[in-house]
mmCIF file of C-alpha atoms in Angstrom:
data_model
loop_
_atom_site.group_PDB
_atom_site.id
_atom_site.type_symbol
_atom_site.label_atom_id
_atom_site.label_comp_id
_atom_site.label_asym_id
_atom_site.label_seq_id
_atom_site.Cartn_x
_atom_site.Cartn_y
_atom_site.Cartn_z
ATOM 1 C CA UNK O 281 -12.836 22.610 -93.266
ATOM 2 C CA UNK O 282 -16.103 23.556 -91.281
ATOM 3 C CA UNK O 283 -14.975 22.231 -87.829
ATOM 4 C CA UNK O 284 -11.450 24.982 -88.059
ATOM 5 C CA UNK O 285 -13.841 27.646 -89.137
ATOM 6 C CA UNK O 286 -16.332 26.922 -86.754
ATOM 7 C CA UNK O 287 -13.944 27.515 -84.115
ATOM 8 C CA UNK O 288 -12.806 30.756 -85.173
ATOM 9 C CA UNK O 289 -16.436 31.910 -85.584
ATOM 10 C CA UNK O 290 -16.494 31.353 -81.647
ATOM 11 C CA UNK O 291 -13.384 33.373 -81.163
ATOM 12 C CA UNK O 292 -15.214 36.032 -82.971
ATOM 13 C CA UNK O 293 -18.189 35.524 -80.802
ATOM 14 C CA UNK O 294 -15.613 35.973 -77.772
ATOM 15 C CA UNK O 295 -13.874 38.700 -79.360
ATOM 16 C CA UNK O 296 -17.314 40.536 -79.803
ATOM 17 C CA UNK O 297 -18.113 40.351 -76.363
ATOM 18 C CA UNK O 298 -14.967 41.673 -74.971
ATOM 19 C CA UNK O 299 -15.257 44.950 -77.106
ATOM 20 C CA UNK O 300 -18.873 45.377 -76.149
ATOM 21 C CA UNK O 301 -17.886 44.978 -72.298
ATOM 22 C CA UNK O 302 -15.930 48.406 -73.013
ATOM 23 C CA UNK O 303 -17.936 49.819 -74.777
ATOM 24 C CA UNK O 304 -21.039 49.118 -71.572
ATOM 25 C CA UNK O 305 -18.282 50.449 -69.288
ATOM 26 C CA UNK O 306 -17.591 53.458 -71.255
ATOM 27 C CA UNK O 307 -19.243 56.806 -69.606
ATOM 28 C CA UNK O 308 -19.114 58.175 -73.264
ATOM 29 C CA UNK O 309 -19.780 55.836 -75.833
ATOM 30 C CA UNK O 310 -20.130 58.251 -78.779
ATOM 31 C CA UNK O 311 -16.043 59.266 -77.747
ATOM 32 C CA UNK O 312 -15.465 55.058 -77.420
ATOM 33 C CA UNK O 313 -16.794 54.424 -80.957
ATOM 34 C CA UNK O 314 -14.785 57.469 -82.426
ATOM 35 C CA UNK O 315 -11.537 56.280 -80.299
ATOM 36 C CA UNK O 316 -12.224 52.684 -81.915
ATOM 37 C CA UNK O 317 -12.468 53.351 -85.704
ATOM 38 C CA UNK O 318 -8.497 54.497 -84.921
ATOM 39 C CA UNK O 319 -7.694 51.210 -85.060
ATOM 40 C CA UNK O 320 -9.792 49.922 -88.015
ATOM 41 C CA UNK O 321 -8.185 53.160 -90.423
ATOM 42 C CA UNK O 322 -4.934 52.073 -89.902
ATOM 43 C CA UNK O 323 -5.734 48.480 -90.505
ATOM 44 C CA UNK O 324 -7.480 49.321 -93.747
ATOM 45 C CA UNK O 325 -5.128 51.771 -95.066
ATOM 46 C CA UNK O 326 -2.324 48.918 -94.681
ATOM 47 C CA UNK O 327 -4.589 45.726 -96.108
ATOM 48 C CA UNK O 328 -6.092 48.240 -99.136
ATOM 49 C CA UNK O 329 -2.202 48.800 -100.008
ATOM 50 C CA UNK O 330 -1.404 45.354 -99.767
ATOM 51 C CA UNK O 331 -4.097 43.616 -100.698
ATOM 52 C CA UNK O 332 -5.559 43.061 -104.356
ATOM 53 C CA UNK O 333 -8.702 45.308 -105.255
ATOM 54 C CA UNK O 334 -12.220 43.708 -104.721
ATOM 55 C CA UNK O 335 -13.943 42.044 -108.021
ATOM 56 C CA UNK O 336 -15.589 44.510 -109.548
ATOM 57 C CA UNK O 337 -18.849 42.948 -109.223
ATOM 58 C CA UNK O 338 -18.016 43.314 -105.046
ATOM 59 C CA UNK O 339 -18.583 47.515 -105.193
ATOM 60 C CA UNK O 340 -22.265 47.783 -104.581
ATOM 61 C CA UNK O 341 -21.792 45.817 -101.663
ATOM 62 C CA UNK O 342 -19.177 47.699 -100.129
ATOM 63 C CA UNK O 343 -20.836 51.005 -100.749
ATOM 64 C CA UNK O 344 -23.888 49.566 -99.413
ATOM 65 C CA UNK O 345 -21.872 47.720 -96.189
ATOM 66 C CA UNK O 346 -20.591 51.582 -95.439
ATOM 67 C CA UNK O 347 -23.939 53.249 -95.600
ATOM 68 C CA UNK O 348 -25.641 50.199 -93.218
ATOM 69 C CA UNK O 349 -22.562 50.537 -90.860
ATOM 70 C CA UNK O 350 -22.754 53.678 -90.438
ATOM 71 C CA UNK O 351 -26.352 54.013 -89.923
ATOM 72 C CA UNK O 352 -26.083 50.493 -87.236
ATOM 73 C CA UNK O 353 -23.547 52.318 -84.871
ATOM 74 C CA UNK O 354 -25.466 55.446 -84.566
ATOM 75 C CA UNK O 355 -28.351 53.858 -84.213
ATOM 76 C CA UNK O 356 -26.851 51.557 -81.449
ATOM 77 C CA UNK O 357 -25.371 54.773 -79.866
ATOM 78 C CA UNK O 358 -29.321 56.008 -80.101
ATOM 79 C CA UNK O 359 -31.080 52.995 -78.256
ATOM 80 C CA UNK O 360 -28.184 53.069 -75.380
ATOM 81 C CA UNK O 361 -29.694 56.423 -74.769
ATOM 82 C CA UNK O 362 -33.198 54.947 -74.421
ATOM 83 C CA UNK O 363 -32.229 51.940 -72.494
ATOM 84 C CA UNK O 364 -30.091 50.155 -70.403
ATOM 85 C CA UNK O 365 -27.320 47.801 -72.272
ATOM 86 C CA UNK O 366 -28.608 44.483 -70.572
ATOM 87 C CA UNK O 367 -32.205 45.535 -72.678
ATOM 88 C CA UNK O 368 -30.787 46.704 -76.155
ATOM 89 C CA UNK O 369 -27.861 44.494 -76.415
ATOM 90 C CA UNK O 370 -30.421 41.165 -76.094
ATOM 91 C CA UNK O 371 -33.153 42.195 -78.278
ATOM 92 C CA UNK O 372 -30.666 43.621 -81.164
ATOM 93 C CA UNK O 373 -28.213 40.817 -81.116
ATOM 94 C CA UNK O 374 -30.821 37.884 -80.853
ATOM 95 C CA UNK O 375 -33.888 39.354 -83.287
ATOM 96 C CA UNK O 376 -30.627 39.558 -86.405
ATOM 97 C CA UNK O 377 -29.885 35.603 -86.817
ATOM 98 C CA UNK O 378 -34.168 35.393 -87.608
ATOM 99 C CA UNK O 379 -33.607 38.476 -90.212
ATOM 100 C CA UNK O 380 -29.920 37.344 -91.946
ATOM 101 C CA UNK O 381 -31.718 33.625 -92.237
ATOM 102 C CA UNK O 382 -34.672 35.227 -94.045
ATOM 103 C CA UNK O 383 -32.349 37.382 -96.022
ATOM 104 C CA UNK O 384 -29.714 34.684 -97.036
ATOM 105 C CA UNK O 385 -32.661 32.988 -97.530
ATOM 106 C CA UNK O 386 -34.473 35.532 -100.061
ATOM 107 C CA UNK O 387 -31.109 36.863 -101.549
ATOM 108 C CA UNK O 388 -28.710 33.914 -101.706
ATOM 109 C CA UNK O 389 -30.551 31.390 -102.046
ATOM 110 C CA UNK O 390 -29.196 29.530 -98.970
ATOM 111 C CA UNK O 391 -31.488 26.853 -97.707
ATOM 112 C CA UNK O 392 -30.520 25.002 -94.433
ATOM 113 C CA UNK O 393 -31.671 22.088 -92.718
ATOM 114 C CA UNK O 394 -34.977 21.982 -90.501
ATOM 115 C CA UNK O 395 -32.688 21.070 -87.797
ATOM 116 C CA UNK O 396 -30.570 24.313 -87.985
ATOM 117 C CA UNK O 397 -33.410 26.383 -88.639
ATOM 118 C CA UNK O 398 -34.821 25.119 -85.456
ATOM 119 C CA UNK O 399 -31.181 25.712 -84.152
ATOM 120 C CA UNK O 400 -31.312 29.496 -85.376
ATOM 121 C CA UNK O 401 -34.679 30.045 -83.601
ATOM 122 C CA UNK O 402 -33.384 28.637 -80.512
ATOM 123 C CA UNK O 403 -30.628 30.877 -80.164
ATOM 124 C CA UNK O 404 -32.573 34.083 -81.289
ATOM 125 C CA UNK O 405 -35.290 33.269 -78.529
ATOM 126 C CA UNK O 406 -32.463 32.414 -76.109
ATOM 127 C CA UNK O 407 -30.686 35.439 -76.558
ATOM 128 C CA UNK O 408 -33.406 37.788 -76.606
ATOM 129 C CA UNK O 409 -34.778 36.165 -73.329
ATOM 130 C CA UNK O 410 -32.160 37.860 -71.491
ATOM 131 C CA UNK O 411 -33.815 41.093 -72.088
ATOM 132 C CA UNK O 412 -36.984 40.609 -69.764
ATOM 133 C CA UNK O 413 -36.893 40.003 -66.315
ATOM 134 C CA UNK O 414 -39.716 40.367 -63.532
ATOM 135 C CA UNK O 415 -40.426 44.005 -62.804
ATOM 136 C CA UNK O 416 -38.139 45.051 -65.764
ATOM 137 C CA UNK O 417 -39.950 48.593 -67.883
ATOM 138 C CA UNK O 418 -38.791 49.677 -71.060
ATOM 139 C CA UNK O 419 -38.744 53.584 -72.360
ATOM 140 C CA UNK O 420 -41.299 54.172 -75.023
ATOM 141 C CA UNK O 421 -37.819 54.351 -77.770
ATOM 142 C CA UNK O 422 -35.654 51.420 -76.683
ATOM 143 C CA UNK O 423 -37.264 48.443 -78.541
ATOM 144 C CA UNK O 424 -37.856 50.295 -81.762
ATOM 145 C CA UNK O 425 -34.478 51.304 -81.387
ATOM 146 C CA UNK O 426 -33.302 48.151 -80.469
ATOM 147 C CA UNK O 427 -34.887 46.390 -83.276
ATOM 148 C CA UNK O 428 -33.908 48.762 -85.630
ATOM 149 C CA UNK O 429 -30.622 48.030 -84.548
ATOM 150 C CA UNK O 430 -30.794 44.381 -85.285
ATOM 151 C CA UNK O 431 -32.510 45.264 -88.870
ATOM 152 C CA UNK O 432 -29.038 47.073 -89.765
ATOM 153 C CA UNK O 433 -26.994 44.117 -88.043
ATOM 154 C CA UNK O 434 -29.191 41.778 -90.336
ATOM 155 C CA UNK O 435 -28.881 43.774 -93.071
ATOM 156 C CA UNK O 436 -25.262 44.378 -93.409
ATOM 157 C CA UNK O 437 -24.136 40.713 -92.493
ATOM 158 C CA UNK O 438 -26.606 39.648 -95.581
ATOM 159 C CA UNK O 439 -24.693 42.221 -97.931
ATOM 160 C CA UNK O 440 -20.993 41.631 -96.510
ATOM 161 C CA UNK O 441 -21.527 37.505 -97.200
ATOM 162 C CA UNK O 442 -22.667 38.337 -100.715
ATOM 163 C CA UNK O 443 -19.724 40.840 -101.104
ATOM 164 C CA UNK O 444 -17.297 38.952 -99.519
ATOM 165 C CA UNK O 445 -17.972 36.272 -101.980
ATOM 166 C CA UNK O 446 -18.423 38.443 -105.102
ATOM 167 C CA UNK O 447 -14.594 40.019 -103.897
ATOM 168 C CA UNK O 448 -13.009 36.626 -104.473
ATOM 169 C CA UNK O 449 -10.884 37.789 -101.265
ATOM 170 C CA UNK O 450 -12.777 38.706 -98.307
ATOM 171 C CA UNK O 451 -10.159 40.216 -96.280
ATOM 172 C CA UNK O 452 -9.754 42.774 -99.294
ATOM 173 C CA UNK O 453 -13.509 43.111 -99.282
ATOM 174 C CA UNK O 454 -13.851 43.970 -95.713
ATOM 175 C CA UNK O 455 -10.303 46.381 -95.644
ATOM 176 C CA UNK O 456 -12.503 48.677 -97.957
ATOM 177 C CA UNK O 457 -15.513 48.666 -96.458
ATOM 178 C CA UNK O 458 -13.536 49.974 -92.677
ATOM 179 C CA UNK O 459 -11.565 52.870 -94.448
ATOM 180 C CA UNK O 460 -14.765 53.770 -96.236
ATOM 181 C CA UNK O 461 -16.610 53.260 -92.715
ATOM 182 C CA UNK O 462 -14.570 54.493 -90.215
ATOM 183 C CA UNK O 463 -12.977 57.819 -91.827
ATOM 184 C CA UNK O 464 -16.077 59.714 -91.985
ATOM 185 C CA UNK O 465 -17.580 58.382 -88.866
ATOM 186 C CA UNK O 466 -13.838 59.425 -86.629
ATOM 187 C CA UNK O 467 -14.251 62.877 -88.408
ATOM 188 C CA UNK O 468 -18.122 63.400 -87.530
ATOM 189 C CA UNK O 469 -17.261 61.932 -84.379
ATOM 190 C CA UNK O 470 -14.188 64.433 -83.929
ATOM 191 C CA UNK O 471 -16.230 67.026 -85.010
ATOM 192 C CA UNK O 472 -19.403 66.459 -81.925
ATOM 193 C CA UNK O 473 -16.352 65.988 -79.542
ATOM 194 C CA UNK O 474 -14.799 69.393 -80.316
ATOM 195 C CA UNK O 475 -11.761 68.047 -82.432
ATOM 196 C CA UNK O 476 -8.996 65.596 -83.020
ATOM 197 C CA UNK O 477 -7.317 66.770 -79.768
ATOM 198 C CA UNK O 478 -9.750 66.785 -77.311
ATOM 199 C CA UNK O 479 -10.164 62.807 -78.248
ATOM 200 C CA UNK O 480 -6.686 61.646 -77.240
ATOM 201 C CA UNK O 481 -6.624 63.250 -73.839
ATOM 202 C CA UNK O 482 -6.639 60.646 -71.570
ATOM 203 C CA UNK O 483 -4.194 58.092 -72.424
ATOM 204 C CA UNK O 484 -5.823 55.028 -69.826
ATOM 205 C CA UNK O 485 -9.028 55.685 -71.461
ATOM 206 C CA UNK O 486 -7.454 55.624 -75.184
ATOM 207 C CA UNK O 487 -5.823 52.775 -74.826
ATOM 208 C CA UNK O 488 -9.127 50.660 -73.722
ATOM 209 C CA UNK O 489 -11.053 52.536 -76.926
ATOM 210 C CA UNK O 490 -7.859 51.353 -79.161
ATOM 211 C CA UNK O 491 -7.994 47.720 -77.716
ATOM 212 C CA UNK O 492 -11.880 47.979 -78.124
ATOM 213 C CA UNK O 493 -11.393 48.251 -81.901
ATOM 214 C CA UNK O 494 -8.550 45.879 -82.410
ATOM 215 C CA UNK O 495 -11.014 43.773 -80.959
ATOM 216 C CA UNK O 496 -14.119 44.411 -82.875
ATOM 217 C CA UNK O 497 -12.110 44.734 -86.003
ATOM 218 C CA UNK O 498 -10.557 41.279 -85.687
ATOM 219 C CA UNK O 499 -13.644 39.733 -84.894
ATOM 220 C CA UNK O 500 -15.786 40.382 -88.304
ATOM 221 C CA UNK O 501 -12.174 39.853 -90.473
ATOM 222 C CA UNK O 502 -13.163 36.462 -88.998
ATOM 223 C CA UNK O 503 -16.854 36.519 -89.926
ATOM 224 C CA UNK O 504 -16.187 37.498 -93.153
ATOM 225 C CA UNK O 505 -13.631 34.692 -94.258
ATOM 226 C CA UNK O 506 -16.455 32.289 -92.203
ATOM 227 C CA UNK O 507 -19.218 34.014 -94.669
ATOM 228 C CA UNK O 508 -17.005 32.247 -97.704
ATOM 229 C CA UNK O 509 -17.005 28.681 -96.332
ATOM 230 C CA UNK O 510 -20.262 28.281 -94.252
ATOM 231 C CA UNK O 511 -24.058 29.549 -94.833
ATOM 232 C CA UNK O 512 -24.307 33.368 -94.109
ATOM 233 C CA UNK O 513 -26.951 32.300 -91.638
ATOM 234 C CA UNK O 514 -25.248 29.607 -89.710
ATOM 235 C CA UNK O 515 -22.059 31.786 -89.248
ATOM 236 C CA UNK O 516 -24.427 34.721 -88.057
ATOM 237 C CA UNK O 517 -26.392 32.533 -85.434
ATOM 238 C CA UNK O 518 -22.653 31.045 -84.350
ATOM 239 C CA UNK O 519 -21.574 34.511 -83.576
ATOM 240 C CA UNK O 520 -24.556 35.417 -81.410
ATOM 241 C CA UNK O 521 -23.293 32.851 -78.988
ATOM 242 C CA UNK O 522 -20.707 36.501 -77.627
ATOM 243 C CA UNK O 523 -23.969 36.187 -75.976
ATOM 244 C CA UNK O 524 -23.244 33.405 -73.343
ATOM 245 C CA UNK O 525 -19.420 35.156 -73.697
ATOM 246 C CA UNK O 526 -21.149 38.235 -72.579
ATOM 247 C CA UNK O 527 -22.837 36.749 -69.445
ATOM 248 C CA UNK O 528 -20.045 35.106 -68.736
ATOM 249 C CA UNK O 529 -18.072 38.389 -68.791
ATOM 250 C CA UNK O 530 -20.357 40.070 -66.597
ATOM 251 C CA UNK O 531 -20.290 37.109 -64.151
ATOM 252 C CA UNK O 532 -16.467 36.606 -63.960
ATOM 253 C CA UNK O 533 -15.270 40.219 -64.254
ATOM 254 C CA UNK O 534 -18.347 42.829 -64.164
ATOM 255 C CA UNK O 535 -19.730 41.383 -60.645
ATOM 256 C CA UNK O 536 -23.088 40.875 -62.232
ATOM 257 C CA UNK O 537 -25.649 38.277 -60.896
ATOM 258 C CA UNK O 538 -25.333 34.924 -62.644
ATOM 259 C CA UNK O 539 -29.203 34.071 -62.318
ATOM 260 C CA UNK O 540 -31.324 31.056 -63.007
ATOM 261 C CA UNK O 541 -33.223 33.102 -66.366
ATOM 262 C CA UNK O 542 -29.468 33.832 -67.329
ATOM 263 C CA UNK O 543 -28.126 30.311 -66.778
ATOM 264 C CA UNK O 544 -31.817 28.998 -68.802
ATOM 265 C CA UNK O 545 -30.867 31.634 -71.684
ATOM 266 C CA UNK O 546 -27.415 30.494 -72.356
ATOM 267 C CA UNK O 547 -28.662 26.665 -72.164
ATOM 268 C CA UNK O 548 -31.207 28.103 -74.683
ATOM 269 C CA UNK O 549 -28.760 29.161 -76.993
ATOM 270 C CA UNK O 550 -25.967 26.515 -76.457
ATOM 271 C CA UNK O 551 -28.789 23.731 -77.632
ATOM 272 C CA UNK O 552 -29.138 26.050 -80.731
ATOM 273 C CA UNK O 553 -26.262 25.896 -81.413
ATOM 274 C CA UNK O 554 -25.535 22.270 -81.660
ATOM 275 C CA UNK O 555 -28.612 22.041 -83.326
ATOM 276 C CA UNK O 556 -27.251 24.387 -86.057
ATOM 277 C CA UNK O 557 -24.560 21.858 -86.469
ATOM 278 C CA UNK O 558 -26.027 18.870 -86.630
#
């Protein structure tokens, strides 16, 4: 069973990137994240009616998922401000395998293998590499914000493997936590964009924020059934590898500069992760 869920762990990581290569080529990423919980509220309304309710011993969790999602995309929104993407995204993305390993660690008990703890440093220290290069200067608020960032990312992958566990059905578990997520963040959203119709008025643009979200959406319903079959920390250090997705992205589509650090990072990483396996 791990090898098939492996593999869709990695389509998550790929997923992930693709949605965060809009989101770096949106001009207005507060609009973009409004534009992409669209996609996650109809989703959820649909699996909520269809699906069975959550155990009840799953509700903490999903009141405590909403609260960290919320705070994790503002707070993202917040360090893009301070800093460019190729800075935050690194530092965010690679510091949260270290934090969900001490987590699952402290709250589920999950022990793993000196190997694959050697395998989740690797790709933390790999990924966060990419953030420094020669000459490179950082504002005085993109790393706090940037860790802070990966703190929340930490934080709610900890409490959505626990409550995807305690739900006894983890797509049901997730469907609640996106309507409870993404209905007040569209309105606030709405509401600092000056309304519902001022957000749907460019239909190219739309359609990239409602592909966005499909894509971001469909990426954790994949985490989360991973979080019920693997360690919380393995699947979260697997997922980093959007990553090497991300490079590759910018290399093949975004015209960016595959360089020698780059190439080192992603090696960095890749050994991780076949470490993590082992």
């Amino acid at each position: 069973m791990e090898t098939p869920v492996v593999l869709l762990v990695l389509l998550a990581a790929l997923m992930h990137a693709s949605w965060n290569a809009f989101l770096h080529l949106s001009g207005d990423r507060l609009w973009l994240l409004g534009i992409m919980s669209a996609p996650y509220i109809v989703a959820s309304v649909i699996g909520v009616a269809l699906l069975p309710l959550p155990a009840p011993g799953a509700w903490p969790f999903v009141g405590a998922s909403v609260v960290l999602e919320i705070a994790y995309c503002f707070t993202l929104i917040r360090a893009y401000r301070s800093g460019d993407f190729g800075q935050i995204y690194p530092i965010a993305r690679g510091l949260s395998p270290l934090l969900v390993f001490a987590g699952a660690h402290a709250f589920a008990g999950e022990a793993l293998k000196p190997a694959a703890i050697a395998g989740v440093a690797l790709v933390s220290v790999g990924i966060m590499s990419l953030a420094f290069r020669r000459g490179m200067r950082f504002s005085g608020e993109s790393v706090p914000y940037a860790l802070l960032t990966g703190f929340f990312i930490a934080s709610y992958s900890v409490i959505d493997g626990l409550g995807a566990r305690a739900a006894g059905n983890g797509l049901s578990y997730i469907m609640w936590v996106y309507l409870l997520w993404n209905i007040p963040q569209f309105l606030l959203v709405c509401h600092l964009r000056g309304g519902v119709r001022r957000m749907f008025t460019s239909a190219g643009t739309v359609a990239k924020g409602l592909l966005a979200g499909a894509l971001a959406l469909s990426a954790y319903c994949l985490v989360i059934e991973a979080f019920r079959y693997l360690p919380i920390a393995t699947v979260s250090a697997l997922r980093e590898l959007s990553s090497i997705f991300a490079v590759l992205i910018g290399w093949l589509f975004l015209r960016e500069r595959l360089t020698a650090r780059r190439v080192v990072a992603c090696a960095l990483v890749t050994c991780g992760a076949v470490l993590i396996r082992l």
